[in-house]
Short mmCIF file of C-alpha atoms in Angstrom, two decimals:
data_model
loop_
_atom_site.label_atom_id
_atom_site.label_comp_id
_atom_site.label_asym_id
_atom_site.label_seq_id
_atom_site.Cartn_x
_atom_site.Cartn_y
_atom_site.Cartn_z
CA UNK A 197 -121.40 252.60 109.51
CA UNK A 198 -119.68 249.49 108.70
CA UNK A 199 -118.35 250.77 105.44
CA UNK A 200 -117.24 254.18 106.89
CA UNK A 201 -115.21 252.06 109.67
CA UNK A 202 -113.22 249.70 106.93
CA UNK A 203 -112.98 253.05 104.59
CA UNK A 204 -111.19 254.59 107.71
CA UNK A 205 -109.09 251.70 108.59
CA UNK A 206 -108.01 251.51 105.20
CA UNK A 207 -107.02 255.18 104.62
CA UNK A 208 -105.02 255.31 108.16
CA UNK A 209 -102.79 252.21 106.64
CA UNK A 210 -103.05 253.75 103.21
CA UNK A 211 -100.90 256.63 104.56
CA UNK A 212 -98.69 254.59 106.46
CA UNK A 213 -97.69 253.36 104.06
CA UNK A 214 -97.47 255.97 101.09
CA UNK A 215 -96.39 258.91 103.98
CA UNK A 216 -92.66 258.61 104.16
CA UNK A 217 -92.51 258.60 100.11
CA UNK A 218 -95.21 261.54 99.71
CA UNK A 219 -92.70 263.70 102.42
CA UNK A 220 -89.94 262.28 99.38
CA UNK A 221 -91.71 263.92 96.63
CA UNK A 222 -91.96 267.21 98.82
CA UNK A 223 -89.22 267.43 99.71
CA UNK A 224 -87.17 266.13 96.28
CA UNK A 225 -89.91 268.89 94.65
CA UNK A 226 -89.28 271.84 96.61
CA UNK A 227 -85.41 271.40 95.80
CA UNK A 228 -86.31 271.25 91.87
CA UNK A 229 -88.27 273.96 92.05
CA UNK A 230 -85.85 276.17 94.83
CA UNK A 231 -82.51 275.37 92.37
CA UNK A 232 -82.50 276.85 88.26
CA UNK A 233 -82.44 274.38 85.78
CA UNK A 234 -80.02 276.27 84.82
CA UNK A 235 -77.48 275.66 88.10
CA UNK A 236 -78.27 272.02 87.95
CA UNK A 237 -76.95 271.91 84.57
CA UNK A 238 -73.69 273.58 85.42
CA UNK A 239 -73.66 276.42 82.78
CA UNK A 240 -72.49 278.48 84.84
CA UNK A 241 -69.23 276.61 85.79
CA UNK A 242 -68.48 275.96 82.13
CA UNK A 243 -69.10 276.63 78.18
CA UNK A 244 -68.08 275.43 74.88
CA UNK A 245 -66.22 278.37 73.51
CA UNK A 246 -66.91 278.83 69.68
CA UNK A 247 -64.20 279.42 67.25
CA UNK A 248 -64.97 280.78 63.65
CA UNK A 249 -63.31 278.29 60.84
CA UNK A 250 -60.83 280.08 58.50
CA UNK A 251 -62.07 280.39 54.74
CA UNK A 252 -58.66 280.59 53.42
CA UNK A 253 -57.26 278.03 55.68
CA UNK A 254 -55.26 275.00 53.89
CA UNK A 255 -57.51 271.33 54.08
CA UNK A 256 -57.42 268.28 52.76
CA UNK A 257 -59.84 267.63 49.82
CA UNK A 258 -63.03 265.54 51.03
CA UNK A 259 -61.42 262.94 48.41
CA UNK A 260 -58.44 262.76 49.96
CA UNK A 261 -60.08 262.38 53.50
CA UNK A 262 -62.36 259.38 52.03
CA UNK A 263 -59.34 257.74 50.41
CA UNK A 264 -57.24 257.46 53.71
CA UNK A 265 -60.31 256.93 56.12
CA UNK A 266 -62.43 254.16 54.03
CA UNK A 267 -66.15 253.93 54.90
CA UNK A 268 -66.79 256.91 56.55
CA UNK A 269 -70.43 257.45 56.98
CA UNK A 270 -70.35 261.14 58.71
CA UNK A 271 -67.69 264.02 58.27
CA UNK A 272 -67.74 267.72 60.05
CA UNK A 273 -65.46 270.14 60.10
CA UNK A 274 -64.79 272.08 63.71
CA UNK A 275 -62.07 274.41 65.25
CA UNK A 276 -60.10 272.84 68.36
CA UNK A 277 -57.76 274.29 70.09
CA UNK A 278 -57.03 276.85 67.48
CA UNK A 279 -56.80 274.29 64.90
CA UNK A 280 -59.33 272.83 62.35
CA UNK A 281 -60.13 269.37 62.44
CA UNK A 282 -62.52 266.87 60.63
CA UNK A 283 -64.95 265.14 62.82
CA UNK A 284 -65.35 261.78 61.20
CA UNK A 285 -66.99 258.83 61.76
CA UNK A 286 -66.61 254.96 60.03
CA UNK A 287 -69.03 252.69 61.44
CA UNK A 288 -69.79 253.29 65.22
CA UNK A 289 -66.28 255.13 65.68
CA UNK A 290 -65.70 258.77 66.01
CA UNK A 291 -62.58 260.10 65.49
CA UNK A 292 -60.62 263.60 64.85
CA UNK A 293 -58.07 264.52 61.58
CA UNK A 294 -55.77 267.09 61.75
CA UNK A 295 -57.81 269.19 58.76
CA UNK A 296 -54.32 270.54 57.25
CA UNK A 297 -52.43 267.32 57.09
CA UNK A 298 -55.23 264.72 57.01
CA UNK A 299 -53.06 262.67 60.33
CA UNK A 300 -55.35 261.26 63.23
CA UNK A 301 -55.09 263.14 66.29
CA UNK A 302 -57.38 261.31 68.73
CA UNK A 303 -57.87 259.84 71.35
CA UNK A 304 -56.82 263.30 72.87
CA UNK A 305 -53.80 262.92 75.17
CA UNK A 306 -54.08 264.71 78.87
CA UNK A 307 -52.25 267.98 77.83
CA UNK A 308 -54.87 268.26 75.45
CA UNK A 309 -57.81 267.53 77.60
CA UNK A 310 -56.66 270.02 80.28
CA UNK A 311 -56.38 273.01 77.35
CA UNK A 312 -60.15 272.08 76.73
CA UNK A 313 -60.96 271.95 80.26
CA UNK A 314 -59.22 275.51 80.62
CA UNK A 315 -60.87 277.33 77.47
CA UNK A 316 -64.71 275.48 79.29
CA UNK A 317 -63.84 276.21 82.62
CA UNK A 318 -65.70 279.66 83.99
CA UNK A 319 -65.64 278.68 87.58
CA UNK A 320 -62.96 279.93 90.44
CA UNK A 321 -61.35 276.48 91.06
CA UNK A 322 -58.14 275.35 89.83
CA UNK A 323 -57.48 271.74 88.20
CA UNK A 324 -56.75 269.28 90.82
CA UNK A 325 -56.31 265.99 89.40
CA UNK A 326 -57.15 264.59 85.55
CA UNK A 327 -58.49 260.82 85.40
CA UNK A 328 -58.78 258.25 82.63
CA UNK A 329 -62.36 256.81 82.93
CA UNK A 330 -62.85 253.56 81.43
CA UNK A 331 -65.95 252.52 83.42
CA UNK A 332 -68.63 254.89 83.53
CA UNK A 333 -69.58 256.12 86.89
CA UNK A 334 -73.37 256.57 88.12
CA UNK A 335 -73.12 260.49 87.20
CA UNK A 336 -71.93 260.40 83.72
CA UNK A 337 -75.24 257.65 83.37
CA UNK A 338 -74.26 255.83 79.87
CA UNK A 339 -72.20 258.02 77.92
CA UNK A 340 -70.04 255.88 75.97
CA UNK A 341 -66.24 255.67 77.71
CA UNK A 342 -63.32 255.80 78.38
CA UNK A 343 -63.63 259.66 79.08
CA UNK A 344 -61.28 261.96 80.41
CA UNK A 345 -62.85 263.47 83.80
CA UNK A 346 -61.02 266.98 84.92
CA UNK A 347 -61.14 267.53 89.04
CA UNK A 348 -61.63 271.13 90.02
CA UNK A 349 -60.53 271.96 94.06
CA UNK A 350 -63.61 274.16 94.59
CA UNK A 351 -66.15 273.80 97.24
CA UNK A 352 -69.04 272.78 94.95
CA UNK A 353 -66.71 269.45 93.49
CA UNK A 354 -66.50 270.36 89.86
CA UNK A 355 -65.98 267.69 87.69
CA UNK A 356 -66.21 267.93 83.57
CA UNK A 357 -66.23 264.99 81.44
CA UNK A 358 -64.53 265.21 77.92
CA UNK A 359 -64.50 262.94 75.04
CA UNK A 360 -60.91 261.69 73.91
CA UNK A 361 -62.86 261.03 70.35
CA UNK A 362 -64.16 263.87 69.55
CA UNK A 363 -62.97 266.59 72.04
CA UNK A 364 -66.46 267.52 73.35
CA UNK A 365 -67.49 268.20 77.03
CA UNK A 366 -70.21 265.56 77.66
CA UNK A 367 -71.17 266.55 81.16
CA UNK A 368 -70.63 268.78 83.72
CA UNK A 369 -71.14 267.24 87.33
CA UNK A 370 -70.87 269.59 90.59
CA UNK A 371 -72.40 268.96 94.15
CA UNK A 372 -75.76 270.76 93.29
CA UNK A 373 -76.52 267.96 90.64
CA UNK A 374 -75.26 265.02 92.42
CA UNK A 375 -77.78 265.95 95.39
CA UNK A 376 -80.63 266.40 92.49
CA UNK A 377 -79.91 263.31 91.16
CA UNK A 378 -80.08 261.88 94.52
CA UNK A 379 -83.31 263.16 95.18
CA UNK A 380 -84.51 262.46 91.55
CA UNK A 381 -83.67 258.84 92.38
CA UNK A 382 -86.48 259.24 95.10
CA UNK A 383 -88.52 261.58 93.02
CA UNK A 384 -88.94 259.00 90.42
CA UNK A 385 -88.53 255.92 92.54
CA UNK A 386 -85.64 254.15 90.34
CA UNK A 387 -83.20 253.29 92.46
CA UNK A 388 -80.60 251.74 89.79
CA UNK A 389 -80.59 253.71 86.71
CA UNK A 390 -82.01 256.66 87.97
CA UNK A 391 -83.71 257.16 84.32
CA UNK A 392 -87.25 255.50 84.47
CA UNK A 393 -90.32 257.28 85.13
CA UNK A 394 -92.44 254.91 84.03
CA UNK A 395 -91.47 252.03 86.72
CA UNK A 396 -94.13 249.91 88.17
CA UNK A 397 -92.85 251.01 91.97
CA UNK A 398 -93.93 254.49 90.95
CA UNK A 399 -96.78 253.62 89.37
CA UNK A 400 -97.88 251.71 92.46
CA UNK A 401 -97.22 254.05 94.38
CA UNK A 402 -98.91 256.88 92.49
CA UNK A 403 -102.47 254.38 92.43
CA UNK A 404 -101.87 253.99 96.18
CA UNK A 405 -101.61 258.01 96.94
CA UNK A 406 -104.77 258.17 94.59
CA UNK A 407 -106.73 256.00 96.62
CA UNK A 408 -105.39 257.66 100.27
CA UNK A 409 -106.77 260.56 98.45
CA UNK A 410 -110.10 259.23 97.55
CA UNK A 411 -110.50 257.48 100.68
CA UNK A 412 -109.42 261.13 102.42
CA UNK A 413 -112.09 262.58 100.62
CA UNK A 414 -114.97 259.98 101.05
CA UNK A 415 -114.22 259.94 104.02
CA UNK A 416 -115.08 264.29 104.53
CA UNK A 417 -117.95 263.83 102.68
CA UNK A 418 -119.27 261.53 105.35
CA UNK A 419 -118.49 263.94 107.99
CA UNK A 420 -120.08 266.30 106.65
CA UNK A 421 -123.28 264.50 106.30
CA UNK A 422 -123.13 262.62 109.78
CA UNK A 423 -123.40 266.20 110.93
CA UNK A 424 -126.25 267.25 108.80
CA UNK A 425 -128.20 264.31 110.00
CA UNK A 426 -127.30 265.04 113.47
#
């Protein structure tokens, strides 16, 4: 009897305190599992379009490229903007050369960022504002910057993230995702970095829900056989 009364007491303040974050990974589940992967992701607002390179086109010889850019550790060849470009990097920088005459062309200026942003761009906005980013907001997590960001006037708050170094799009960010990672924040119980599941806060409160549960069920069993006895 005594045990069955401090078993009880403890799984009443057990759930106290782990209720309000078990109702925070229902509720943070159910919208995971109700909203694709897919959506979340934003493929659907925009793509990398693929351009074939052109056999016969005119380059610069690799030796040529290694002469004027000394030290590079990485080179690759892509199509941008109906042009082909080398890719290269020297150390931790990334940059892009004009394949034909071997000239620098990055950081990519705005015109050129909002070209990119058009040929991505699948959604039914229209471009209402481009932004130099040189500190990394909470969405964009830690992609290196300064990025360009491209502002879409849609209801869903489309924003796509470009490289000026290389020309990619990095990350596409729209209302759906910010309230996942909102929810993933509680999912996951990080509230900085939004990026560790292995946190002791979770794993505390993980042990705690385990014991609720084992308390919960302990607690049945003895039910049960107070009413056998009976």
């Amino acid at each position: 009897m005594q045990l069955a009364f401090w078993v009880r007491r403890a799984h009443k303040w057990i759930g106290l305190v782990i209720g309000v974050q078990a109702l925070l990974w229902m509720i943070s589940g159910l919208y995971m599992v109700v909203v694709p992967l897919e959506v979340i992701h934003g493929d659907h607002l925009a793509h990398v379009p693929t351009e074939r390179l052109n056999p016969s086109a005119t380059r610069i010889s690799q030796a040529r490229l290694h002469e004027a850019y000394p030290g590079l550790t990485a080179v690759r060849m892509k199509s941008l903007l109906g042009k082909e470009v080398y890719e290269i990097k020297q150390g931790k920088q990334t940059s892009l050369v004009d394949a034909a005459s071997g000239q620098k062309i990055s950081p990519l200026d705005r015109d050129q960022i909002v070209a990119l942003a058009d040929a991505a761009y699948v959604g039914e906005g229209s471009i209402k504002g481009v932004e130099w980013v040189t500190k990394a907001p909470q969405e964009v997590g830690s992609r290196p910057v300064p990025l360009w960001a491209v502002h879409y006037d849609e209801p869903g708050l489309t924003t796509l993230y470009f490289s000026p170094h290389t020309g990619d799009l990095v990350a596409r960010r729209h209302e759906l995702w910010r309230w996942f990672d909102f929810l993933w924040m509680f999912h996951i119980m990080d509230y900085e970095e939004r990026e560790n599941v292995n946190n002791t806060l979770l794993r505390t409160a993980s042990i705690t829900g385990l014991l609720f549960a084992l308390s919960g069920g302990w607690l049945l069993f003895y039910s049960f056989n107070r009413r056998k006895q009976a």
